[in-house]
Amino acid sequence: MSPNLSAIFYLISGILFILALRGLSSPETSRQGNYFGIAGMTISIIVTFLSLGNFGPGLVYVIVFLLIGGTVGAFIAFKIPMTAMPELVAGFHSLVGLAAVFVAIAAFLNPEAFNLGTTNKIKLASLIEMSLGAAIGAITFSGSIIAFLKLRGIMSGSPITFRGQHFINLILGIAIIFLIYYLCISQLSNIFWSLILISFLVGVLLIIPIGGADMPVVISMLNSYSGWAAAGIGFTLENTALIITGALVGSSGAILSYIMCKGMNRSFFNVILGGWGAADQSSTTEAKEQKPVKNGNADDAAFLMKNASSVIIVPGYGMAVAQAQHALREMVDTLKKNGVKVSYAIHPVAGRMPGHMNVLLAEANVPYDEVFELEEINNDFANCDVAYVIGANDVTNPVAKSDPQSPIYGMPVLDVEKSKSVLFVKRSLSPGYAGIDNDLFYRDNTLMLFADAKKMTEDIIKSL
Amino acid sequence: MEIDPFIFRLSIFILSIFIGYYVVWSVTPSLHTPLMSVTNAISSVIIVGAIIAALAETSESIFEISNIFGFLAIILAAINIFGGFLVTQRMLQMYKKKKK
């Protein structure tokens, strides 16, 4: 196949990828969008085979490896529970990153195959592109591995900070730029390897100071990085499909990071430069005084909700941990049979990744038109009888609106305290991730339900 | 003087960033998780580079070190392509409208 013809096909793939993202503007068009994506990928792979025109024994191996990877991927996709989506996505990011590193290494070792010149005489532009692709890919890989370990709970979710951390990161950042420069002059392979190693290290150092609840930002950011890495390789390979995709993914991740930061009223650098939880813990332990709370049980909750005319459910990460989404939906069904109007309110940073709560509710067969975003539903709390807060905490804290001293001041929160009564399911009175006490616990219209989210919801169903 | 083809690629890249910007802002927030998994899948089009590397003709055998990196990258990218598209499909199947 001539290079011009294959370039046209790669362009078509790129357009199909754009349509795949475009489809996600509504759930109805999204499934079709996914097929566009699959079509784009299929075209890219077939065109690559045809343009190489190499049908020797190597091709058999390529197909074998493709099928091995494909089987593993398909197996994971069908087996993974929906609550584990954040770590799955982090894991997938790490694979894209590592694949970018491997392709860059292959291109560096065998530039003839990619039309980049000959060994030790690689074209300058290609060298810059591939080293950028390799460096960003390596950062994506090791950073995603850390994010994966934190989300999986293998590594503690609390921020790991040490003195001089930012300084070390700065030095390593400068080192990366210097190594790329030196590589361009010398073309030495040792420099290339050092560049990759240092980038791996940067990825680790970049993610360890970031705490568990900032993971939505981290995942989005790594998503963005994986895109830029792909784009870097795309420039090296002079491949339009890869350049378009890299740009799409890069900007998609950047926008998601922005939305997540805005959901917490924090700047991107504030999140990246380290933990919230760590700094504030000392102050809260001192300030902890015994304030009276109203303690309720499942029967009280059932009574309140049965007699309500409207209920708003506020799910959070705790619901995911307790796997309470199915029980929750059962409870809502029972309430609906009693003529209660029920809707769901989702805060942008609820859960561990963008849209996390929506997927879990969808998994439990909650129709998506009963689920509302913060801006859509926030005014409805004033007219609602009961707000059922299950596994959320900081995103409901009225302090964010009233106390300029609070670290979460200015963060958009759900106005749950405006509803006639608030049922707050929580295991203990401990503060949320931000390390601050939730004012809501001590309000007159709040009834605390101390229990595991799933167990409490099941008990409520029983007494309804 | 002729324009360097690099400039054309750069133009495609920058225009695609703009397309990405507008397309992603129009994605409904409830589909942000599928958005991440599908972007994951499509960025694995990097498999194109992996295939080129794996099939590159080298002097001795088909298992030169650069080929091996190509084969490894094929496995990684394939996990992502199949895993990414299938898990997205699985999620999107779950989004249902209220029964009337």
Coordinates of C-alpha atoms in Angstrom, one line a residue:
Chain A
M1 CA 0.0 0.0 0.0
S2 CA 1.4 3.4 -0.9
P3 CA 2.3 5.8 1.9
N4 CA -0.2 8.3 0.7
L5 CA -3.1 5.9 0.7
S6 CA -2.2 4.6 4.1
A7 CA -2.0 8.2 5.4
I8 CA -5.5 8.7 4.2
F9 CA -6.7 5.7 6.1
Y10 CA -4.9 6.8 9.2
L11 CA -6.7 10.1 8.9
I12 CA -10.0 8.2 8.6
S13 CA -9.1 6.3 11.8
G14 CA -8.4 9.7 13.5
I15 CA -11.8 11.0 12.5
L16 CA -13.5 7.8 13.8
F17 CA -11.8 8.4 17.1
I18 CA -13.1 11.9 17.3
L19 CA -16.6 10.5 16.6
A20 CA -16.1 8.0 19.4
L21 CA -15.6 10.8 21.9
R22 CA -18.4 12.8 20.4
G23 CA -20.8 9.9 21.0
L24 CA -20.3 10.3 24.7
S25 CA -22.3 13.5 24.8
S26 CA -25.3 11.4 25.6
P27 CA -25.9 7.8 26.8
E28 CA -28.0 7.1 23.7
T29 CA -25.3 7.9 21.2
S30 CA -22.4 6.6 23.3
R31 CA -22.7 2.9 22.3
Q32 CA -22.6 3.8 18.6
G33 CA -19.6 6.0 19.5
N34 CA -17.7 3.1 20.9
Y35 CA -18.2 1.1 17.7
F36 CA -16.7 4.1 15.8
G37 CA -13.7 3.7 18.1
I38 CA -13.4 0.0 17.4
A39 CA -13.7 0.6 13.7
G40 CA -10.9 3.2 13.8
M41 CA -8.6 0.9 15.6
T42 CA -9.3 -2.0 13.2
I43 CA -8.6 0.2 10.2
S44 CA -5.3 1.4 11.8
I45 CA -4.0 -2.0 12.5
I46 CA -5.0 -3.5 9.1
V47 CA -3.5 -0.5 7.2
T48 CA -0.2 -0.9 9.2
F49 CA 0.0 -4.6 8.1
L50 CA -0.7 -3.7 4.5
S51 CA 1.7 -0.8 4.3
L52 CA 4.5 -2.9 5.7
G53 CA 3.8 -5.6 3.2
N54 CA 5.9 -7.9 5.2
F55 CA 4.1 -11.2 5.4
G56 CA 7.0 -13.3 6.6
P57 CA 7.1 -15.5 9.7
G58 CA 7.2 -12.4 11.8
L59 CA 3.5 -11.7 11.0
V60 CA 2.5 -15.0 12.7
Y61 CA 4.2 -13.9 15.9
V62 CA 2.6 -10.5 15.7
I63 CA -0.8 -12.0 15.4
V64 CA -0.1 -14.5 18.2
F65 CA 1.1 -11.7 20.6
L66 CA -1.9 -9.6 19.6
L67 CA -4.2 -12.4 20.5
I68 CA -2.5 -13.1 23.8
G69 CA -2.8 -9.4 24.8
G70 CA -6.3 -9.3 23.5
T71 CA -7.4 -12.4 25.5
V72 CA -5.9 -11.0 28.6
G73 CA -7.6 -7.6 28.0
A74 CA -11.0 -9.2 27.3
F75 CA -10.7 -11.4 30.3
I76 CA -10.0 -8.4 32.6
A77 CA -12.8 -6.3 30.9
F78 CA -15.4 -9.0 31.7
K79 CA -14.2 -9.9 35.2
I80 CA -13.5 -6.5 36.7
P81 CA -16.2 -5.4 39.2
M82 CA -17.5 -1.9 38.6
T83 CA -16.2 -0.7 42.0
A84 CA -12.7 -1.4 40.8
M85 CA -12.9 0.9 37.7
P86 CA -10.5 3.5 39.1
E87 CA -7.7 1.1 39.6
L88 CA -8.4 -0.6 36.2
V89 CA -8.1 2.7 34.4
A90 CA -4.9 3.6 36.3
G91 CA -3.6 0.1 35.3
F92 CA -4.5 0.7 31.7
H93 CA -2.8 4.1 31.7
S94 CA 0.4 2.4 32.9
L95 CA 0.3 0.0 29.9
V96 CA -0.1 2.9 27.4
G97 CA 2.9 4.6 29.1
L98 CA 5.1 1.5 29.0
A99 CA 4.1 0.7 25.4
A100 CA 5.2 4.2 24.4
V101 CA 8.5 3.7 26.1
F102 CA 9.0 0.3 24.3
V103 CA 8.2 1.8 20.9
A104 CA 10.6 4.7 21.6
I105 CA 13.3 2.2 22.5
A106 CA 12.7 0.1 19.4
A107 CA 12.8 3.3 17.3
F108 CA 16.1 4.3 19.0
L109 CA 17.7 1.0 18.5
N110 CA 16.5 0.4 14.9
P111 CA 15.8 3.8 13.4
E112 CA 16.1 2.5 9.8
A113 CA 12.8 0.6 10.3
F114 CA 11.0 3.9 11.0
N115 CA 12.8 6.0 8.4
L116 CA 14.5 8.1 11.0
G117 CA 18.0 7.9 9.7
T118 CA 20.6 5.3 10.8
T119 CA 21.9 4.2 14.2
N120 CA 23.9 7.1 15.8
K121 CA 22.7 9.4 13.1
I122 CA 19.1 9.7 13.9
K123 CA 17.4 12.9 12.6
L124 CA 17.4 15.6 15.2
A125 CA 13.7 16.2 15.2
S126 CA 12.9 12.5 15.5
L127 CA 15.3 12.2 18.4
I128 CA 13.6 15.0 20.3
E129 CA 10.2 13.6 19.6
M130 CA 11.1 10.1 20.6
S131 CA 12.8 11.2 23.8
L132 CA 9.8 13.3 24.8
G133 CA 7.5 10.4 24.0
A134 CA 9.7 8.0 26.0
A135 CA 10.1 10.4 29.0
I136 CA 6.4 11.2 29.2
G137 CA 5.5 7.5 28.7
A138 CA 7.9 6.5 31.5
I139 CA 6.4 9.1 33.9
T140 CA 2.9 7.9 32.9
F141 CA 3.9 4.3 33.6
S142 CA 5.5 4.6 37.0
G143 CA 3.0 7.3 38.1
S144 CA 0.1 5.1 37.1
I145 CA 1.6 2.1 38.9
I146 CA 1.7 4.2 42.2
A147 CA -1.9 5.4 41.6
F148 CA -2.9 1.8 41.0
L149 CA -1.3 0.6 44.2
K150 CA -2.9 3.4 46.2
L151 CA -6.4 2.8 44.7
R152 CA -6.1 -0.9 45.2
G153 CA -5.1 -0.3 48.9
I154 CA -1.8 -2.2 48.5
M155 CA -0.1 1.1 49.3
S156 CA -1.5 3.5 51.9
G157 CA -3.6 6.2 50.4
S158 CA -2.2 8.8 52.7
P159 CA 0.3 11.3 51.1
I160 CA 4.0 10.4 51.5
T161 CA 6.0 13.6 51.9
F162 CA 9.5 14.3 52.9
R163 CA 11.7 17.3 53.1
G164 CA 13.2 18.7 49.9
Q165 CA 10.7 16.7 47.8
H166 CA 9.8 19.6 45.5
F167 CA 13.5 20.5 45.2
I168 CA 14.4 16.9 44.1
N169 CA 11.6 16.9 41.6
L170 CA 12.8 20.2 40.2
I171 CA 16.4 18.9 39.9
L172 CA 15.1 15.7 38.2
G173 CA 13.0 17.8 35.8
I174 CA 16.0 19.9 34.8
A175 CA 18.0 16.7 34.5
I176 CA 15.5 15.3 32.0
I177 CA 15.7 18.4 29.8
F178 CA 19.5 18.3 30.0
L179 CA 19.6 14.7 29.1
I180 CA 17.4 15.2 26.1
Y181 CA 19.7 18.0 25.0
Y182 CA 22.8 15.9 25.5
L183 CA 21.3 13.0 23.7
C184 CA 20.7 15.1 20.7
I185 CA 24.3 16.1 20.5
S186 CA 25.9 12.8 21.4
Q187 CA 23.3 10.1 20.3
L188 CA 24.7 7.9 23.0
S189 CA 22.5 5.0 24.1
N190 CA 23.5 5.3 27.7
I191 CA 22.0 8.8 27.8
F192 CA 18.8 7.4 26.4
W193 CA 18.6 4.7 29.1
S194 CA 19.4 7.3 31.9
L195 CA 16.6 9.5 30.5
I196 CA 14.1 6.7 30.8
L197 CA 15.3 5.6 34.3
I198 CA 15.0 9.2 35.6
S199 CA 11.6 9.6 34.1
F200 CA 10.4 6.4 35.9
L201 CA 11.7 8.0 39.1
V202 CA 9.9 11.3 38.5
G203 CA 6.6 9.4 37.9
V204 CA 6.9 7.8 41.3
L205 CA 7.9 11.0 43.1
L206 CA 5.2 12.9 41.4
I207 CA 2.4 10.7 42.7
I208 CA 3.4 9.5 46.2
P209 CA 2.7 12.9 47.8
I210 CA -0.9 12.9 46.5
G211 CA -3.6 11.6 48.8
G212 CA -6.3 9.1 48.2
A213 CA -9.2 11.5 47.7
D214 CA -7.2 13.6 45.2
M215 CA -7.1 10.5 43.0
P216 CA -9.7 11.9 40.6
V217 CA -7.2 14.6 39.6
V218 CA -4.3 12.2 39.4
I219 CA -6.1 9.7 37.2
S220 CA -7.3 12.5 34.9
M221 CA -3.8 13.9 34.8
L222 CA -2.2 10.5 34.0
N223 CA -4.9 10.1 31.3
S224 CA -3.6 13.4 29.8
Y225 CA 0.0 12.3 30.0
S226 CA -0.7 9.0 28.2
G227 CA -2.1 11.1 25.4
W228 CA 0.9 13.4 25.1
A229 CA 3.2 10.4 25.2
A230 CA 1.2 8.8 22.3
A231 CA 1.4 12.1 20.4
G232 CA 5.2 12.3 20.9
I233 CA 5.5 8.8 19.4
G234 CA 3.0 9.8 16.7
F235 CA 5.4 12.6 15.6
T236 CA 8.3 10.2 15.5
L237 CA 6.3 7.7 13.4
E238 CA 4.8 10.5 11.3
N239 CA 1.5 8.8 11.9
T240 CA -1.6 11.0 11.7
A241 CA -3.9 8.6 13.6
L242 CA -1.5 8.6 16.5
I243 CA -1.0 12.4 16.5
I244 CA -4.8 13.1 16.4
T245 CA -5.5 10.5 19.1
G246 CA -2.7 11.8 21.3
A247 CA -4.0 15.3 21.0
L248 CA -7.6 14.2 21.8
V249 CA -6.6 12.1 24.8
G250 CA -4.2 14.7 26.1
S251 CA -6.8 17.5 26.0
S252 CA -9.5 15.2 27.4
G253 CA -7.4 14.3 30.4
A254 CA -6.5 18.0 30.9
I255 CA -10.1 19.0 30.9
L256 CA -11.1 16.3 33.3
S257 CA -8.3 17.4 35.7
Y258 CA -9.6 20.9 35.5
I259 CA -13.2 19.9 36.3
M260 CA -12.0 17.8 39.2
C261 CA -9.8 20.7 40.6
K262 CA -12.7 23.0 40.3
G263 CA -14.9 20.6 42.1
M264 CA -12.6 20.9 45.1
N265 CA -11.9 24.7 44.6
R266 CA -8.2 24.0 44.4
S267 CA -5.6 24.9 41.9
F268 CA -4.0 22.1 39.9
F269 CA -0.6 22.9 41.4
N270 CA -2.0 22.8 44.9
V271 CA -3.1 19.2 44.2
I272 CA 0.1 18.2 42.5
L273 CA 2.4 19.7 45.1
G274 CA 1.0 17.5 47.8
G275 CA -1.4 16.3 50.4
W276 CA -4.2 18.1 52.0
G277 CA -4.9 15.4 54.6
A278 CA -1.3 15.4 56.0
A279 CA -1.1 19.1 56.8
D280 CA -4.4 19.3 58.6
Q281 CA -4.5 16.3 60.8
S282 CA -2.7 17.8 63.7
S283 CA -5.1 20.7 64.1
T284 CA -8.2 18.6 64.0
T285 CA -7.2 16.2 66.8
E286 CA -6.8 19.1 69.2
A287 CA -10.0 20.8 68.1
K288 CA -12.1 17.7 68.7
E289 CA -14.6 18.5 71.4
Q290 CA -17.6 16.5 72.4
K291 CA -20.6 17.9 70.7
P292 CA -24.0 16.2 70.9
V293 CA -25.2 14.3 67.9
K294 CA -28.5 12.7 67.3
N295 CA -28.1 9.0 66.9
G296 CA -30.7 7.1 65.0
N297 CA -31.4 3.5 63.9
A298 CA -32.8 1.9 60.8
D299 CA -36.4 2.1 62.0
D300 CA -36.2 5.9 62.6
A301 CA -34.7 6.3 59.1
A302 CA -37.4 4.1 57.5
F303 CA -40.1 6.0 59.3
L304 CA -38.8 9.4 58.1
M305 CA -38.4 8.3 54.5
K306 CA -41.7 6.5 54.3
N307 CA -43.5 9.6 55.3
A308 CA -41.5 11.9 53.1
S309 CA -42.8 13.1 49.7
S310 CA -39.4 13.6 48.3
V311 CA -36.0 12.1 49.1
I312 CA -32.6 13.0 47.6
I313 CA -29.8 10.4 47.8
V314 CA -26.2 11.7 48.1
P315 CA -23.7 8.9 47.4
G316 CA -20.0 9.1 47.9
Y317 CA -16.9 6.9 48.0
G318 CA -18.2 5.1 51.1
M319 CA -21.0 3.6 49.0
A320 CA -18.4 2.2 46.6
V321 CA -16.3 0.7 49.4
A322 CA -19.3 -0.9 51.1
Q323 CA -20.7 -2.0 47.6
A324 CA -24.0 -0.6 48.8
Q325 CA -25.3 0.5 45.3
H326 CA -27.6 -2.5 44.8
A327 CA -29.1 -2.4 48.3
L328 CA -29.5 1.4 47.8
R329 CA -31.4 0.9 44.6
E330 CA -33.7 -1.7 46.3
M331 CA -34.4 0.7 49.1
V332 CA -35.3 3.4 46.5
D333 CA -37.6 0.9 44.7
T334 CA -39.5 0.3 47.9
L335 CA -39.8 4.0 48.6
K336 CA -41.1 4.6 45.1
K337 CA -43.8 2.0 45.6
N338 CA -44.8 4.1 48.6
G339 CA -45.2 7.1 46.4
V340 CA -42.0 8.9 47.4
K341 CA -40.2 10.9 44.8
V342 CA -36.5 9.9 44.8
S343 CA -33.5 11.5 42.9
Y344 CA -29.8 11.2 43.2
A345 CA -27.3 14.1 43.6
I346 CA -23.7 13.6 42.5
H347 CA -20.9 15.9 43.4
P348 CA -18.2 16.2 40.7
V349 CA -15.4 14.7 43.0
A350 CA -17.5 12.0 44.7
G351 CA -15.6 8.8 44.5
R352 CA -12.1 8.1 43.2
M353 CA -12.4 9.1 39.5
P354 CA -14.6 11.3 37.3
G355 CA -18.1 9.8 36.9
H356 CA -17.4 7.0 39.4
M357 CA -20.7 7.2 41.2
N358 CA -22.7 7.4 37.9
V359 CA -21.2 4.1 36.8
L360 CA -22.0 2.4 40.1
L361 CA -25.6 3.6 40.0
A362 CA -25.9 2.5 36.4
E363 CA -24.6 -0.9 37.4
A364 CA -27.3 -1.1 40.0
N365 CA -29.9 -0.3 37.3
V366 CA -30.6 3.2 38.4
P367 CA -32.0 5.0 35.3
Y368 CA -29.6 7.8 34.4
D369 CA -32.4 10.4 34.2
E370 CA -32.9 10.1 37.9
V371 CA -29.2 11.0 38.6
F372 CA -28.3 14.7 38.7
E373 CA -25.2 16.8 38.8
L374 CA -24.5 19.3 41.5
E375 CA -25.7 22.4 39.6
E376 CA -28.8 20.7 38.4
I377 CA -30.1 19.6 41.8
N378 CA -28.6 21.9 44.4
N379 CA -31.7 24.1 44.6
D380 CA -34.0 21.1 45.2
F381 CA -32.6 20.4 48.6
A382 CA -34.7 23.3 50.0
N383 CA -37.9 21.6 48.9
C384 CA -36.9 18.1 49.9
D385 CA -38.0 16.2 53.0
V386 CA -35.1 13.8 53.5
A387 CA -31.5 13.8 52.2
Y388 CA -29.9 10.4 52.5
V389 CA -26.1 10.8 52.6
I390 CA -24.4 7.5 52.0
G391 CA -20.7 7.4 52.0
A392 CA -20.2 11.1 51.2
N393 CA -18.7 13.6 53.7
D394 CA -16.6 16.6 52.8
V395 CA -18.8 17.3 49.7
T396 CA -21.8 18.0 52.0
N397 CA -19.9 20.1 54.6
P398 CA -21.7 23.5 55.0
V399 CA -18.4 24.9 56.5
A400 CA -17.2 25.3 52.9
K401 CA -19.8 28.1 52.5
S402 CA -19.5 29.8 55.9
D403 CA -15.9 29.6 57.3
P404 CA -13.2 31.3 55.3
Q405 CA -10.6 29.7 57.7
S406 CA -11.5 26.2 56.6
P407 CA -9.3 24.4 54.1
I408 CA -12.3 23.5 52.0
Y409 CA -13.7 27.1 52.0
G410 CA -15.1 27.9 48.6
M411 CA -15.4 24.3 47.4
P412 CA -18.8 23.8 45.8
V413 CA -20.9 21.6 48.2
L414 CA -24.3 20.0 48.0
D415 CA -26.7 22.0 50.2
V416 CA -28.0 18.9 52.0
E417 CA -28.5 20.9 55.3
K418 CA -31.4 22.8 53.6
S419 CA -33.6 19.7 53.4
K420 CA -36.0 19.1 56.3
S421 CA -34.0 16.2 57.7
V422 CA -30.7 14.7 56.9
L423 CA -29.9 11.0 57.3
F424 CA -26.2 10.6 57.5
V425 CA -24.9 7.0 57.1
K426 CA -21.4 6.8 58.4
R427 CA -19.3 4.3 60.4
S428 CA -18.0 6.8 62.9
L429 CA -17.8 10.5 63.6
S430 CA -14.3 10.6 62.2
P431 CA -13.6 13.5 59.9
G432 CA -13.5 13.0 56.1
Y433 CA -10.5 13.1 53.9
A434 CA -9.9 16.8 54.2
G435 CA -9.3 16.2 57.9
I436 CA -12.0 18.6 59.0
D437 CA -15.0 18.0 61.1
N438 CA -18.3 18.1 59.3
D439 CA -20.6 20.7 60.8
L440 CA -23.6 18.8 59.5
F441 CA -23.2 16.0 62.1
Y442 CA -24.3 18.4 64.9
R443 CA -27.2 20.1 63.3
D444 CA -30.7 19.7 64.8
N445 CA -32.1 18.2 61.6
T446 CA -29.4 15.6 61.2
L447 CA -29.9 12.0 62.3
M448 CA -26.6 10.0 62.3
L449 CA -26.9 6.4 61.4
F450 CA -23.7 4.7 62.6
A451 CA -23.2 1.6 60.5
D452 CA -21.7 0.2 57.4
A453 CA -23.5 1.8 54.4
K454 CA -24.7 -1.5 52.9
K455 CA -25.9 -3.0 56.2
M456 CA -27.8 0.1 57.2
T457 CA -29.5 0.3 53.8
E458 CA -30.5 -3.3 54.0
D459 CA -31.8 -2.8 57.6
I460 CA -33.9 0.1 56.3
I461 CA -35.4 -2.0 53.6
K462 CA -36.4 -4.6 56.2
S463 CA -38.2 -2.0 58.3
L464 CA -39.9 -0.3 55.4
Chain B
M1 CA 11.5 27.2 0.1
E2 CA 9.4 24.2 0.8
I3 CA 7.4 23.8 4.0
D4 CA 8.8 21.1 6.3
P5 CA 6.3 18.3 6.6
F6 CA 6.8 18.6 10.3
I7 CA 4.8 21.8 10.2
F8 CA 1.8 20.0 8.7
R9 CA 1.9 17.4 11.4
L10 CA 2.2 20.1 14.0
S11 CA -0.9 21.8 12.4
I12 CA -2.8 18.5 12.6
F13 CA -1.8 18.1 16.2
I14 CA -2.8 21.6 17.3
L15 CA -6.1 21.5 15.5
S16 CA -6.8 18.2 17.1
I17 CA -6.2 19.7 20.5
F18 CA -8.9 22.2 19.7
I19 CA -11.3 19.5 18.5
G20 CA -10.6 17.5 21.6
Y21 CA -11.3 20.6 23.8
Y22 CA -14.7 21.2 22.3
V23 CA -15.7 17.5 22.0
V24 CA -14.7 16.7 25.6
W25 CA -16.6 19.7 27.0
S26 CA -19.7 18.3 25.4
V27 CA -19.3 14.9 27.1
T28 CA -22.0 14.6 29.8
P29 CA -20.4 14.3 33.3
S30 CA -22.2 11.1 34.0
L31 CA -20.1 9.5 31.2
H32 CA -16.8 10.7 32.4
T33 CA -15.7 7.2 33.5
P34 CA -16.4 5.6 30.1
L35 CA -14.7 8.7 28.6
M36 CA -11.5 7.7 30.4
S37 CA -11.7 4.1 29.5
V38 CA -12.3 4.8 25.8
T39 CA -9.5 7.4 25.6
N40 CA -7.4 4.7 27.1
A41 CA -8.4 2.3 24.4
I42 CA -7.9 4.7 21.5
S43 CA -4.5 5.9 22.7
S44 CA -3.4 2.3 22.3
V45 CA -3.3 3.0 18.6
I46 CA 0.4 3.3 19.5
I47 CA 0.2 -0.4 18.5
V48 CA 0.9 0.8 15.0
G49 CA 4.4 1.7 16.1
A50 CA 4.8 -1.6 18.0
I51 CA 3.9 -3.6 14.8
I52 CA 6.4 -1.6 12.7
A53 CA 9.1 -2.3 15.3
A54 CA 8.2 -6.0 15.6
L55 CA 8.2 -6.6 11.9
A56 CA 11.3 -4.5 11.1
E57 CA 13.8 -6.4 9.0
T58 CA 17.0 -6.9 10.9
S59 CA 20.2 -8.5 9.7
E60 CA 20.2 -11.8 11.7
S61 CA 16.9 -13.0 13.1
I62 CA 13.3 -11.8 13.7
F63 CA 14.2 -11.6 17.4
E64 CA 16.6 -8.8 17.5
I65 CA 16.3 -6.7 20.6
S66 CA 14.4 -3.9 18.9
N67 CA 11.9 -6.5 17.6
I68 CA 11.4 -7.9 21.1
F69 CA 10.5 -4.4 22.4
G70 CA 8.0 -4.2 19.5
F71 CA 6.5 -7.6 20.5
L72 CA 6.3 -6.6 24.1
A73 CA 4.6 -3.3 23.2
I74 CA 2.1 -5.2 21.0
I75 CA 1.0 -7.3 24.0
L76 CA 0.6 -4.2 26.2
A77 CA -1.3 -2.2 23.6
A78 CA -3.5 -5.2 22.8
I79 CA -4.5 -5.7 26.4
N80 CA -5.4 -2.0 26.4
I81 CA -7.3 -2.1 23.1
F82 CA -9.4 -5.1 23.9
G83 CA -9.8 -4.3 27.6
G84 CA -10.5 -0.7 27.0
F85 CA -13.2 -1.0 24.3
L86 CA -14.9 -4.0 26.0
V87 CA -15.0 -2.5 29.5
T88 CA -16.4 0.7 27.9
Q89 CA -19.0 -1.3 26.1
R90 CA -19.9 -3.1 29.3
M91 CA -20.3 0.2 31.2
L92 CA -22.3 1.9 28.4
Q93 CA -24.8 -1.1 28.3
M94 CA -25.7 -0.3 31.9
Y95 CA -26.8 3.2 31.3
K96 CA -30.6 2.9 30.9
K97 CA -33.4 5.4 30.8
K98 CA -36.4 5.3 33.1
K99 CA -39.0 2.7 32.0
K100 CA -42.1 4.6 31.1

